[in-house]
Short mmCIF file of C-alpha atoms and ligand atoms in Angstrom, two decimals:
data_model
loop_
_atom_site.label_atom_id
_atom_site.label_comp_id
_atom_site.label_asym_id
_atom_site.label_seq_id
_atom_site.Cartn_x
_atom_site.Cartn_y
_atom_site.Cartn_z
CA MET A 1 61.94 75.30 282.71
CA ILE A 2 64.38 76.03 279.86
CA TYR A 3 64.12 79.29 277.93
CA ALA A 4 65.83 80.66 274.80
CA ALA A 5 67.90 83.85 275.17
CA LEU A 6 69.60 86.13 272.64
CA LYS A 7 73.20 86.09 273.89
CA SER A 8 75.09 88.02 271.22
CA ILE A 9 75.02 89.82 267.91
CA GLY A 10 77.59 90.29 265.14
CA ALA A 11 77.64 91.62 261.59
CA TYR A 12 79.78 91.98 258.52
CA VAL A 13 79.57 94.75 255.92
CA PRO A 14 81.53 94.48 252.65
CA GLU A 15 84.01 97.22 251.90
CA LYS A 16 82.76 98.56 248.57
CA VAL A 17 80.14 101.33 248.77
CA LEU A 18 77.68 102.12 245.96
CA THR A 19 76.14 105.58 246.40
CA ASN A 20 73.02 107.08 244.86
CA GLU A 21 75.30 109.33 242.82
CA ASP A 22 77.00 106.20 241.41
CA PHE A 23 73.59 105.05 240.07
CA GLU A 24 73.06 108.44 238.39
CA LYS A 25 76.01 107.60 236.13
CA PHE A 26 74.34 104.61 234.44
CA LEU A 27 70.62 104.75 235.28
CA ASP A 28 67.73 107.16 234.74
CA THR A 29 67.46 108.01 238.44
CA SER A 30 68.61 110.61 240.94
CA ASP A 31 69.87 110.87 244.50
CA GLU A 32 66.82 113.05 245.17
CA TRP A 33 64.31 110.39 243.97
CA ILE A 34 65.99 107.53 245.85
CA THR A 35 66.39 109.53 249.07
CA LYS A 36 62.83 110.88 249.02
CA ARG A 37 61.14 107.56 248.18
CA THR A 38 63.29 105.21 250.26
CA GLY A 39 65.64 107.05 252.65
CA ILE A 40 68.58 105.14 251.13
CA LYS A 41 71.81 107.07 250.45
CA GLU A 42 74.24 104.20 249.90
CA ARG A 43 74.59 100.42 250.13
CA HIS A 44 77.57 98.04 250.37
CA ILE A 45 78.41 95.58 247.61
CA ALA A 46 80.36 92.34 248.09
CA ALA A 47 83.52 91.72 246.07
CA ASP A 48 83.20 89.39 243.06
CA ASP A 49 84.86 86.52 244.92
CA GLU A 50 83.05 87.20 248.21
CA LEU A 51 80.18 84.76 248.73
CA THR A 52 77.09 84.91 250.93
CA SER A 53 78.70 82.22 253.11
CA ASP A 54 81.91 84.28 253.48
CA MET A 55 79.95 87.22 254.85
CA GLY A 56 77.90 84.90 257.08
CA VAL A 57 81.11 83.35 258.46
CA GLU A 58 82.56 86.75 259.40
CA ALA A 59 79.35 87.77 261.20
CA ALA A 60 79.13 84.35 262.88
CA LYS A 61 82.70 84.47 264.22
CA ILE A 62 81.96 87.80 265.91
CA ALA A 63 78.65 86.58 267.38
CA ILE A 64 80.20 83.35 268.72
CA HIS A 65 83.10 85.27 270.28
CA ARG A 66 80.78 87.83 271.88
CA ALA A 67 78.66 85.01 273.32
CA GLY A 68 81.80 83.73 275.06
CA LEU A 69 81.57 80.44 273.17
CA LYS A 70 83.78 78.33 270.90
CA ILE A 71 82.57 77.01 267.55
CA ASN A 72 82.23 73.49 268.97
CA ASP A 73 79.68 74.80 271.52
CA ILE A 74 77.31 75.56 268.62
CA ASP A 75 74.94 72.62 268.07
CA MET A 76 72.78 74.02 265.26
CA ILE A 77 73.29 76.54 262.44
CA VAL A 78 70.31 78.10 260.66
CA CYS A 79 71.00 80.41 257.74
CA ALA A 80 68.26 82.64 256.35
CA THR A 81 69.02 83.75 252.81
CA ILE A 82 67.49 84.37 249.40
CA SER A 83 70.92 84.59 247.77
CA PRO A 84 72.49 81.24 248.70
CA ASP A 85 75.91 80.24 247.40
CA TYR A 86 74.24 77.39 245.50
CA LEU A 87 70.66 77.18 244.20
CA CYS A 88 69.80 73.80 245.72
CA MET A 89 72.71 72.25 247.56
CA PRO A 90 74.77 72.35 249.59
CA SER A 91 72.91 74.78 251.82
CA THR A 92 74.71 78.00 252.75
CA ALA A 93 74.46 76.90 256.41
CA CYS A 94 76.47 73.75 255.55
CA VAL A 95 79.08 75.88 253.76
CA ILE A 96 79.24 78.22 256.77
CA ALA A 97 79.64 75.24 259.13
CA SER A 98 82.49 73.91 256.99
CA LYS A 99 84.24 77.30 256.81
CA LEU A 100 83.91 77.65 260.59
CA GLY A 101 85.47 74.20 261.00
CA ARG A 102 82.37 72.67 262.61
CA THR A 103 81.31 69.20 261.50
CA ASN A 104 78.67 66.85 262.88
CA VAL A 105 76.26 69.71 263.50
CA ALA A 106 72.65 70.36 262.40
CA ALA A 107 72.81 72.95 259.60
CA PHE A 108 70.15 74.10 257.16
CA ASP A 109 68.86 77.14 255.28
CA ILE A 110 65.45 78.70 255.44
CA SER A 111 63.78 80.78 252.76
CA ALA A 112 61.54 83.52 254.14
CA ALA A 113 63.10 86.53 252.35
CA CYS A 114 63.36 89.63 254.53
CA THR A 115 61.54 87.88 257.39
CA GLY A 116 64.20 85.15 257.41
CA PHE A 117 66.01 86.27 260.56
CA ILE A 118 62.77 86.29 262.58
CA TYR A 119 61.82 82.85 261.17
CA ALA A 120 65.30 81.60 262.16
CA MET A 121 64.84 83.01 265.65
CA SER A 122 61.52 81.21 266.07
CA ILE A 123 63.15 77.92 264.98
CA ALA A 124 66.06 78.42 267.42
CA LYS A 125 63.61 79.21 270.23
CA ALA A 126 61.57 76.07 269.57
CA PHE A 127 64.62 73.77 269.40
CA ILE A 128 66.02 75.22 272.63
CA GLU A 129 62.76 75.20 274.59
CA SER A 130 62.20 71.56 273.58
CA LYS A 131 65.72 70.86 274.95
CA ALA A 132 66.88 69.46 271.60
CA LYS A 133 69.65 72.11 271.25
CA LYS A 134 71.61 74.40 273.59
CA ASN A 135 73.41 76.99 271.45
CA VAL A 136 71.94 77.86 268.06
CA LEU A 137 73.75 80.13 265.62
CA ILE A 138 71.31 82.04 263.43
CA VAL A 139 72.65 83.87 260.38
CA GLY A 140 71.04 86.27 257.93
CA ALA A 141 73.37 86.71 254.96
CA GLU A 142 72.78 88.14 251.51
CA LYS A 143 74.68 88.88 248.34
CA LEU A 144 71.68 90.54 246.73
CA SER A 145 73.89 92.31 244.19
CA ALA A 146 74.18 88.90 242.49
CA ILE A 147 70.40 88.61 241.95
CA VAL A 148 69.59 92.24 241.18
CA ASP A 149 68.95 93.50 237.64
CA TYR A 150 71.04 96.69 237.45
CA SER A 151 68.99 97.92 234.50
CA ASP A 152 65.74 97.88 236.53
CA ARG A 153 65.72 101.21 238.39
CA SER A 154 62.65 100.27 240.45
CA THR A 155 64.51 97.48 242.29
CA CYS A 156 68.27 97.82 241.91
CA VAL A 157 68.60 101.01 243.93
CA LEU A 158 66.98 99.36 246.94
CA PHE A 159 69.26 96.44 247.73
CA GLY A 160 72.67 95.92 249.32
CA ASP A 161 74.89 93.11 250.61
CA GLY A 162 75.88 92.11 254.14
CA ALA A 163 75.40 89.63 256.95
CA GLY A 164 74.36 89.47 260.57
CA ALA A 165 74.45 86.64 263.09
CA ALA A 166 73.28 85.92 266.61
CA VAL A 167 73.70 83.17 269.17
CA ILE A 168 70.53 81.96 270.89
CA SER A 169 71.29 79.89 273.99
CA ALA A 170 69.43 77.88 276.61
CA THR A 171 68.91 79.53 280.00
CA ASN A 172 66.85 78.97 283.11
CA LYS A 173 66.54 82.73 283.72
CA LYS A 174 63.04 83.73 282.71
CA SER A 175 63.99 87.43 282.62
CA ASP A 176 66.45 86.65 279.76
CA ALA A 177 63.92 84.68 277.70
CA ILE A 178 62.77 85.58 274.20
CA ALA A 179 59.17 86.37 275.15
CA ASP A 180 57.42 85.75 271.85
CA VAL A 181 58.00 85.35 268.11
CA HIS A 182 55.22 85.65 265.53
CA ILE A 183 55.78 84.29 262.02
CA SER A 184 53.25 84.22 259.21
CA ALA A 185 52.80 84.13 255.44
CA ASP A 186 50.26 84.52 252.65
CA GLY A 187 51.40 82.72 249.51
CA ASN A 188 48.59 84.27 247.49
CA TYR A 189 50.77 87.37 247.18
CA GLY A 190 53.83 85.46 245.96
CA ASP A 191 53.91 87.32 242.65
CA LEU A 192 54.49 90.71 244.29
CA LEU A 193 58.13 89.89 244.94
CA MET A 194 59.85 87.04 243.17
CA THR A 195 62.79 85.64 241.25
CA PRO A 196 60.80 83.83 238.54
CA GLY A 197 63.64 81.89 236.97
CA CYS A 198 66.16 79.13 237.60
CA GLY A 199 63.82 77.09 239.78
CA VAL A 200 61.76 74.15 238.53
CA LYS A 201 59.06 76.37 237.00
CA ASN A 202 61.41 78.29 234.67
CA PRO A 203 64.63 76.25 234.64
CA CYS A 204 67.92 77.89 233.86
CA SER A 205 67.98 78.31 230.07
CA GLN A 206 69.01 80.76 227.38
CA HIS A 207 65.47 82.20 227.62
CA ALA A 208 65.73 82.62 231.42
CA ILE A 209 69.07 84.38 231.05
CA GLU A 210 67.93 86.66 228.22
CA GLU A 211 64.76 87.64 230.09
CA LYS A 212 66.73 88.09 233.35
CA LEU A 213 64.29 85.73 235.08
CA CYS A 214 66.81 84.88 237.79
CA THR A 215 66.80 88.43 239.15
CA MET A 216 64.39 90.01 241.62
CA LYS A 217 61.11 91.40 240.31
CA MET A 218 58.92 93.50 242.57
CA LYS A 219 55.57 95.26 242.42
CA GLY A 220 56.86 97.88 244.82
CA ASN A 221 53.79 100.01 245.26
CA GLU A 222 51.43 97.12 246.13
CA THR A 223 54.08 95.58 248.39
CA PHE A 224 54.47 98.90 250.19
CA LYS A 225 50.78 99.19 251.04
CA ILE A 226 50.45 95.60 252.28
CA ALA A 227 53.69 95.95 254.28
CA VAL A 228 52.48 98.96 256.25
CA LYS A 229 49.08 97.40 257.00
CA THR A 230 50.38 93.94 257.91
CA LEU A 231 53.33 95.11 260.00
CA THR A 232 51.24 97.55 262.01
CA SER A 233 48.66 94.90 262.93
CA ASP A 234 51.26 92.17 263.58
CA VAL A 235 53.33 94.36 265.89
CA THR A 236 50.20 95.59 267.69
CA ASN A 237 49.17 91.95 268.22
CA ILE A 238 52.52 90.84 269.66
CA LEU A 239 52.50 93.78 272.10
CA ASN A 240 48.90 93.08 273.16
CA ASP A 241 49.47 89.31 273.46
CA ASN A 242 52.33 89.97 275.88
CA ASP A 243 50.75 92.88 277.73
CA VAL A 244 53.59 95.19 276.68
CA GLN A 245 53.13 98.85 275.76
CA THR A 246 55.02 100.87 273.19
CA LYS A 247 56.71 102.91 275.92
CA ASP A 248 58.21 99.69 277.37
CA ILE A 249 60.21 99.10 274.16
CA LYS A 250 63.78 100.38 274.30
CA HIS A 251 64.70 99.63 270.66
CA PHE A 252 62.26 99.02 267.82
CA ILE A 253 64.35 97.30 265.10
CA PRO A 254 62.28 96.98 261.92
CA HIS A 255 63.43 95.39 258.68
CA GLN A 256 65.23 98.17 256.83
CA ALA A 257 63.39 98.17 253.47
CA ASN A 258 62.23 101.74 253.16
CA TYR A 259 62.28 104.71 255.53
CA ARG A 260 58.66 105.53 254.66
CA ILE A 261 57.44 102.05 255.68
CA ILE A 262 59.40 102.27 258.95
CA LYS A 263 58.05 105.77 259.64
CA ALA A 264 54.45 104.79 258.91
CA VAL A 265 54.60 101.75 261.23
CA GLY A 266 56.53 103.69 263.91
CA ASP A 267 53.99 106.53 263.82
CA ALA A 268 51.04 104.12 263.99
CA LEU A 269 52.59 102.62 267.14
CA LYS A 270 53.47 106.07 268.53
CA MET A 271 57.17 105.23 268.73
CA THR A 272 59.60 108.08 269.41
CA SER A 273 62.56 108.64 267.09
CA GLU A 274 64.89 107.50 269.92
CA GLN A 275 63.17 104.11 269.94
CA VAL A 276 63.29 103.46 266.19
CA VAL A 277 66.57 102.01 264.87
CA LEU A 278 67.37 103.25 261.36
CA THR A 279 70.23 102.00 259.18
CA VAL A 280 68.49 101.97 255.80
CA SER A 281 70.32 105.12 254.67
CA LYS A 282 73.74 103.44 254.80
CA TYR A 283 73.02 99.77 254.03
CA GLY A 284 69.84 99.82 251.90
CA ASN A 285 67.68 96.69 252.05
CA THR A 286 69.83 93.67 252.92
CA SER A 287 66.83 91.32 253.29
CA SER A 288 67.43 88.67 256.00
CA ALA A 289 70.61 90.47 257.14
CA SER A 290 69.00 93.83 257.80
CA ILE A 291 67.69 93.28 261.35
CA PRO A 292 70.88 91.71 262.78
CA MET A 293 73.02 94.34 260.98
CA ALA A 294 70.90 97.09 262.56
CA MET A 295 71.05 95.40 265.97
CA ASN A 296 74.83 95.10 265.65
CA ASP A 297 75.06 98.81 264.84
CA ILE A 298 73.39 99.83 268.10
CA TRP A 299 75.45 97.27 270.05
CA GLU A 300 78.70 98.59 268.60
CA SER A 301 77.73 102.21 269.24
CA GLY A 302 76.98 101.35 272.87
CA ARG A 303 73.25 102.08 272.63
CA LEU A 304 72.17 98.45 273.09
CA LYS A 305 72.59 97.37 276.72
CA LYS A 306 72.03 94.12 278.56
CA GLY A 307 68.35 93.82 279.53
CA ASP A 308 67.03 96.31 276.93
CA THR A 309 63.62 95.30 275.55
CA LEU A 310 63.67 94.81 271.78
CA LEU A 311 60.81 94.72 269.30
CA LEU A 312 61.67 93.33 265.84
CA ASP A 313 59.47 93.28 262.76
CA ALA A 314 59.95 92.25 259.14
CA PHE A 315 58.11 91.79 255.89
CA GLY A 316 59.27 90.20 252.66
CA GLY A 317 58.79 87.98 249.65
CA GLY A 318 56.44 85.03 249.99
CA LEU A 319 54.74 87.12 251.25
CA THR A 320 56.06 86.54 254.74
CA TRP A 321 56.03 88.66 257.86
CA GLY A 322 56.89 88.35 261.52
CA SER A 323 57.76 90.06 264.77
CA ALA A 324 59.65 89.27 267.94
CA LEU A 325 59.64 90.60 271.48
CA LEU A 326 62.68 89.90 273.61
CA PRO A 327 65.29 91.27 276.00
CA PHE A 328 68.90 91.56 274.90
CA ALA A 329 70.49 88.93 277.15
CA GLY A 330 74.09 89.46 276.01
CA GLU A 331 76.79 91.62 277.53
CA SER A 332 76.80 95.35 276.81
CA ARG A 333 79.79 96.69 274.90
CA GLN A 334 82.65 97.54 277.30
N1 LIG B 1 64.45 106.57 239.98
C1 LIG B 1 63.57 107.42 239.43
N2 LIG B 1 62.28 107.06 239.18
C2 LIG B 1 61.90 105.83 239.53
C3 LIG B 1 62.78 104.89 240.12
C4 LIG B 1 64.10 105.32 240.34
N3 LIG B 1 65.03 104.52 240.92
N4 LIG B 1 62.11 103.75 240.35
C5 LIG B 1 60.85 103.94 239.93
N5 LIG B 1 60.72 105.19 239.43
C6 LIG B 1 59.53 105.81 238.86
C7 LIG B 1 58.54 104.82 238.32
O1 LIG B 1 58.87 104.43 237.03
C8 LIG B 1 57.26 105.61 238.39
O2 LIG B 1 57.21 106.47 237.27
P1 LIG B 1 55.83 106.77 236.52
O3 LIG B 1 54.96 107.46 237.54
O4 LIG B 1 56.25 107.66 235.38
O5 LIG B 1 55.29 105.45 236.10
C9 LIG B 1 57.42 106.50 239.64
O6 LIG B 1 58.84 106.50 239.90
C10 LIG B 1 56.68 105.98 240.84
O7 LIG B 1 56.93 104.57 241.00
P2 LIG B 1 56.33 103.78 242.21
O8 LIG B 1 56.74 102.33 242.08
O9 LIG B 1 54.87 104.06 242.36
O10 LIG B 1 57.13 104.46 243.44
P3 LIG B 1 56.93 104.27 244.97
O11 LIG B 1 56.68 105.55 245.62
O12 LIG B 1 55.99 103.13 245.29
O13 LIG B 1 58.39 103.80 245.45
C11 LIG B 1 59.50 101.76 246.09
C12 LIG B 1 58.96 102.61 244.94
C13 LIG B 1 60.62 102.53 246.74
C14 LIG B 1 60.03 100.45 245.51
C15 LIG B 1 58.40 101.46 247.15
O14 LIG B 1 57.23 101.04 246.49
C16 LIG B 1 58.78 100.42 248.17
O15 LIG B 1 59.65 100.62 249.00
N6 LIG B 1 58.06 99.28 248.20
C17 LIG B 1 58.21 98.24 249.23
C18 LIG B 1 59.47 97.44 249.10
C19 LIG B 1 59.50 96.38 250.18
O16 LIG B 1 59.25 96.65 251.33
N7 LIG B 1 59.76 95.14 249.82
C20 LIG B 1 59.70 94.07 250.81
C21 LIG B 1 61.00 93.61 251.28
S1 LIG B 1 62.12 93.17 250.02
C22 LIG B 1 62.34 91.46 250.04
O17 LIG B 1 61.59 90.71 250.61
C23 LIG B 1 63.52 90.92 249.31
#
């Protein structure tokens, strides 16, 4: 029997930092409001000439190195992003493959917003378990600053840029296997979180530009309520399906959208503060990159060890949501 195992994690964070105090200079907002409502203190912003693919490449190089592999060992690249280099083509995964110097490889993007990394993991797992691929690079990379409306205080303070990547490899060791991945969606709630313009429905035009239709629009309050409810039940289901209890989880790594959502779900599951991984204060919401960036943080700080049981959950535009239960099968930091 062939299983899929998470062998490594890597991340890239752009240099420039945008603090809550920076927003106070040009927006009717305050550090106090942002901190109290979201837990966010600062976020990183990519340079003008730094693309989503560039950040993905940096994270990917680290993940491939930490997996003990060379780029030619990678036989599939899946990039989850809602801020691709190009609207339609080429895919950001193809650009990443090219920048990594890998040709003749399966490469494609997926669009599942903040749940993208978990969707990518489920795809990698399926390809590996069916023996079609051996080493899949999954990337979550976002330059959200390029699709944020910096005059809309209800969204712009939430988002940041960055990338995370992981290598999922074939193994015959059942104890290393990704146990389960749940992915789901309800398109009826698509209007809660969307970029209305520059697709086929509202093509790029003077009107789309003037109305800022190509930037993110969010009904935050409604999204918040559905997020807490859906995440709590989805995570409870994945634990029950696999006969795992909350106390068996070493690190609960939720999508880092809002501290209050994370706290509500963590409390409902009776997670301790040691179990819950929190990076939202320093990175904000980096959509598909947030889970691998958070995982990389605990790897780099030495908290994430080989064999630790991880529980991931995410929620995002679509609406989409998902969760994953798995051991960390990579090497601990030396
Ligand atoms: N500064 C000051 N005041 C603000 C700001 C701001 N930055 N933003 C909004 N306000 C005001 C509003 O105008 C409103 O004022 P009013 O009462 O006079 O009308 C008041 O604050 C309350 O606004 P709410 O939207 O009700 O605030 P809420 O407590 O819901 O917090 C937030 C907003 C942080 C966006 C929250 O709803 C949230 O986190 N939602 C979920 C986001 C999420 O998880 N998205 C999914 C993933 S993202 C993705 O997929 C890309």
